[in-house]
mmCIF file of C-alpha atoms in Angstrom:
data_model
loop_
_atom_site.group_PDB
_atom_site.id
_atom_site.type_symbol
_atom_site.label_atom_id
_atom_site.label_comp_id
_atom_site.label_asym_id
_atom_site.label_seq_id
_atom_site.Cartn_x
_atom_site.Cartn_y
_atom_site.Cartn_z
ATOM 1 C CA MET A 1 95.953 121.582 100.918
ATOM 2 C CA ASP A 2 93.536 118.635 100.840
ATOM 3 C CA PRO A 3 95.101 115.711 102.809
ATOM 4 C CA SER A 4 94.593 113.396 99.839
ATOM 5 C CA GLU A 5 96.355 115.855 97.482
ATOM 6 C CA GLY A 6 99.780 114.476 98.424
ATOM 7 C CA LEU A 7 98.558 110.936 97.846
ATOM 8 C CA LYS A 8 97.134 111.940 94.450
ATOM 9 C CA ARG A 9 100.461 113.499 93.457
ATOM 10 C CA LEU A 10 102.307 110.374 94.590
ATOM 11 C CA LEU A 11 99.896 108.254 92.557
ATOM 12 C CA TYR A 12 100.534 110.469 89.522
ATOM 13 C CA ASP A 13 104.296 110.069 90.012
ATOM 14 C CA ARG A 14 103.921 106.272 90.241
ATOM 15 C CA PHE A 15 101.693 106.309 87.146
ATOM 16 C CA LEU A 16 104.349 108.200 85.150
ATOM 17 C CA HIS A 17 107.036 105.815 86.363
ATOM 18 C CA PHE A 18 104.854 102.850 85.379
ATOM 19 C CA SER A 19 104.222 104.402 81.945
ATOM 20 C CA HIS A 20 107.945 104.794 81.306
ATOM 21 C CA LEU A 21 108.650 101.239 82.431
ATOM 22 C CA THR A 22 105.855 99.965 80.185
ATOM 23 C CA GLU A 23 107.501 101.638 77.186
ATOM 24 C CA GLN A 24 110.755 99.863 78.049
ATOM 25 C CA ILE A 25 108.971 96.523 78.459
ATOM 26 C CA PHE A 26 107.402 96.874 75.006
ATOM 27 C CA THR A 27 110.844 97.365 73.509
ATOM 28 C CA THR A 28 111.983 94.075 75.068
ATOM 29 C CA GLU A 29 108.824 92.208 74.002
ATOM 30 C CA ILE A 30 110.438 91.287 70.677
ATOM 31 C CA ASP A 31 113.337 89.703 72.599
ATOM 32 C CA GLU A 32 110.915 87.566 74.600
ATOM 33 C CA PHE A 33 109.141 86.615 71.373
ATOM 34 C CA ASP A 34 112.527 85.823 69.792
ATOM 35 C CA ASN A 35 113.420 83.435 72.633
ATOM 36 C CA LEU A 36 110.069 81.632 72.481
ATOM 37 C CA ALA A 37 110.253 81.334 68.686
ATOM 38 C CA ARG A 38 113.730 79.805 68.859
ATOM 39 C CA LEU A 39 112.572 77.348 71.536
ATOM 40 C CA GLN A 40 109.848 76.264 69.091
ATOM 41 C CA GLY A 41 112.414 75.833 66.311
ATOM 42 C CA ILE A 42 111.189 78.854 64.346
ATOM 43 C CA THR A 43 114.075 80.689 62.718
ATOM 44 C CA SER A 44 112.214 83.150 60.501
ATOM 45 C CA TYR A 45 109.709 85.627 61.912
ATOM 46 C CA PRO A 46 108.769 89.313 61.643
ATOM 47 C CA ASN A 47 111.240 91.685 63.260
ATOM 48 C CA ASN A 48 108.729 93.963 64.987
ATOM 49 C CA MET A 49 105.791 93.412 67.286
ATOM 50 C CA THR A 50 103.312 95.485 65.275
ATOM 51 C CA THR A 51 103.667 92.990 62.432
ATOM 52 C CA VAL A 52 103.295 90.093 64.899
ATOM 53 C CA HIS A 53 100.169 91.802 66.257
ATOM 54 C CA VAL A 54 98.757 92.033 62.720
ATOM 55 C CA ILE A 55 99.318 88.264 62.392
ATOM 56 C CA ASP A 56 97.545 87.854 65.735
ATOM 57 C CA CYS A 57 94.623 90.016 64.592
ATOM 58 C CA ILE A 58 94.278 88.002 61.379
ATOM 59 C CA GLY A 59 94.512 84.697 63.272
ATOM 60 C CA ASN A 60 91.827 85.746 65.732
ATOM 61 C CA ASN A 61 89.458 87.066 63.055
ATOM 62 C CA GLU A 62 90.138 85.212 59.802
ATOM 63 C CA PRO A 63 89.062 85.755 57.172
ATOM 64 C CA ILE A 64 89.485 89.506 57.647
ATOM 65 C CA ASN A 65 90.058 92.454 55.318
ATOM 66 C CA ASN A 66 92.456 95.424 55.587
ATOM 67 C CA LYS A 67 89.761 97.821 56.768
ATOM 68 C CA SER A 68 88.710 95.562 59.646
ATOM 69 C CA ILE A 69 92.323 94.941 60.697
ATOM 70 C CA ALA A 70 92.953 98.703 60.709
ATOM 71 C CA GLU A 71 89.840 99.320 62.819
ATOM 72 C CA LYS A 72 90.619 96.546 65.310
ATOM 73 C CA MET A 73 94.239 97.651 65.703
ATOM 74 C CA ASN A 74 93.579 101.399 65.561
ATOM 75 C CA LEU A 75 96.084 101.781 62.697
ATOM 76 C CA SER A 76 95.696 103.420 59.304
ATOM 77 C CA LYS A 77 94.593 101.354 56.321
ATOM 78 C CA ALA A 78 97.810 102.452 54.590
ATOM 79 C CA SER A 79 99.894 100.941 57.420
ATOM 80 C CA ILE A 80 97.949 97.694 57.267
ATOM 81 C CA THR A 81 98.298 97.565 53.481
ATOM 82 C CA LYS A 82 102.064 97.948 53.786
ATOM 83 C CA ILE A 83 102.331 95.319 56.539
ATOM 84 C CA SER A 84 99.986 92.853 54.796
ATOM 85 C CA THR A 85 101.910 93.229 51.519
ATOM 86 C CA ASN A 86 105.101 92.248 53.334
ATOM 87 C CA LEU A 87 103.364 89.408 55.179
ATOM 88 C CA LEU A 88 102.073 88.053 51.855
ATOM 89 C CA LYS A 89 105.507 88.322 50.267
ATOM 90 C CA GLU A 90 107.118 86.526 53.230
ATOM 91 C CA GLY A 91 104.460 83.787 53.240
ATOM 92 C CA TYR A 92 102.859 84.444 56.629
ATOM 93 C CA ILE A 93 99.376 85.115 55.274
ATOM 94 C CA LYS A 94 97.198 84.116 52.320
ATOM 95 C CA ARG A 95 94.878 86.276 50.253
ATOM 96 C CA SER A 96 91.388 85.246 49.178
ATOM 97 C CA ARG A 97 88.134 86.679 47.892
ATOM 98 C CA MET A 98 84.608 85.797 48.973
ATOM 99 C CA ASN A 99 82.252 84.264 46.408
ATOM 100 C CA ASP A 100 79.678 87.017 46.887
ATOM 101 C CA ASN A 101 82.232 89.872 46.734
ATOM 102 C CA LYS A 102 85.024 89.410 44.207
ATOM 103 C CA LYS A 103 86.399 92.916 44.826
ATOM 104 C CA GLU A 104 87.151 92.634 48.539
ATOM 105 C CA VAL A 105 90.425 90.925 49.595
ATOM 106 C CA TYR A 106 90.476 88.867 52.787
ATOM 107 C CA PHE A 107 93.434 87.477 54.682
ATOM 108 C CA SER A 108 93.999 84.289 56.605
ATOM 109 C CA LEU A 109 97.106 82.721 58.079
ATOM 110 C CA SER A 110 99.369 80.342 56.197
ATOM 111 C CA SER A 111 100.957 77.481 58.164
ATOM 112 C CA LYS A 112 104.031 79.700 58.614
ATOM 113 C CA GLY A 113 101.822 82.499 59.967
ATOM 114 C CA ARG A 114 99.983 80.040 62.224
ATOM 115 C CA GLN A 115 103.332 79.194 63.901
ATOM 116 C CA ILE A 116 103.934 82.888 64.656
ATOM 117 C CA PHE A 117 100.349 83.234 65.904
ATOM 118 C CA GLU A 118 100.850 80.298 68.303
ATOM 119 C CA VAL A 119 104.180 81.593 69.659
ATOM 120 C CA HIS A 120 102.592 85.005 70.208
ATOM 121 C CA ALA A 121 99.716 83.335 72.094
ATOM 122 C CA MET A 122 102.251 81.448 74.255
ATOM 123 C CA MET A 123 104.042 84.702 75.027
ATOM 124 C CA HIS A 124 100.799 86.372 76.090
ATOM 125 C CA GLU A 125 99.889 83.394 78.295
ATOM 126 C CA ILE A 126 103.231 83.753 80.092
ATOM 127 C CA ILE A 127 102.753 87.502 80.498
ATOM 128 C CA GLU A 128 99.158 87.014 81.718
ATOM 129 C CA ARG A 129 100.181 84.376 84.298
ATOM 130 C CA ARG A 130 102.945 86.695 85.541
ATOM 131 C CA PHE A 131 100.491 89.605 85.795
ATOM 132 C CA ILE A 132 97.789 87.592 87.582
ATOM 133 C CA SER A 133 100.276 86.157 90.079
ATOM 134 C CA LEU A 134 101.243 89.724 91.022
ATOM 135 C CA LEU A 135 97.595 90.444 91.817
ATOM 136 C CA ASN A 136 97.242 87.504 94.226
ATOM 137 C CA SER A 137 98.222 89.739 97.154
ATOM 138 C CA PHE A 138 95.363 92.198 96.438
ATOM 139 C CA SER A 139 92.025 92.061 98.239
ATOM 140 C CA GLU A 140 88.778 92.102 96.267
ATOM 141 C CA SER A 141 88.209 95.775 97.107
ATOM 142 C CA GLU A 142 91.783 96.659 96.054
ATOM 143 C CA LEU A 143 91.229 94.859 92.749
ATOM 144 C CA GLN A 144 87.958 96.766 92.240
ATOM 145 C CA ALA A 145 89.692 100.094 92.980
ATOM 146 C CA SER A 146 92.538 99.190 90.611
ATOM 147 C CA LEU A 147 90.064 98.269 87.892
ATOM 148 C CA LYS A 148 88.209 101.554 88.372
ATOM 149 C CA PHE A 149 91.501 103.481 88.172
ATOM 150 C CA PHE A 150 92.635 101.741 84.982
ATOM 151 C CA GLN A 151 89.248 102.137 83.314
ATOM 152 C CA THR A 152 89.238 105.841 84.169
ATOM 153 C CA MET A 153 92.757 106.207 82.711
ATOM 154 C CA ILE A 154 91.782 104.259 79.566
ATOM 155 C CA ASP A 155 88.668 106.390 79.049
ATOM 156 C CA GLN A 156 90.635 109.622 79.493
ATOM 157 C CA SER A 157 93.428 108.420 77.185
ATOM 158 C CA ASP A 158 90.904 107.369 74.530
ATOM 159 C CA ASN A 159 89.343 110.835 74.697
ATOM 160 C CA ILE A 160 92.738 112.529 74.335
ATOM 161 C CA VAL A 161 93.725 110.296 71.390
ATOM 162 C CA ARG A 162 90.420 111.052 69.663
ATOM 163 C CA GLY A 163 90.999 114.756 70.280
ATOM 164 C CA ASP A 164 87.897 115.335 72.369
ATOM 165 C CA GLY A 165 89.505 115.127 75.801
ATOM 166 C CA ARG A 166 91.220 117.644 77.946
ATOM 167 C CA ALA A 167 94.804 116.964 78.919
#
């Protein structure tokens, strides 16, 4: 057996463990968002992070249409239509049409949606600071190797999701 084979298997085991922990972290993300929203005095907000991420996508790209949101978030247009309908009904987003294209509907944030957008940005700043502080103990070459590993995993995962990769 290749001497690095054991190390590769250990890395795979750690990767699986990390993947499972990441799933658990995503399920607690709404709790972290909930705490930040309450600290900001916001009592009404979407109850799932996909909807919050749609608000974030709109806030970062407004005005934006359903098709573009779906493409940016890698979700179906039907899912975005359903979410945007609820966001409109709840007053988080506004609908508009461009002067040169009366058919196409575009979305932007209402003031209520802007509050959610800002809390979400705060949450990501906290998560990013936490992540970067963990990396302070890494050397430049370790960071480069980590980046190469993650990019390789992202590329492979993208290929699998698109159906043109080998598992």
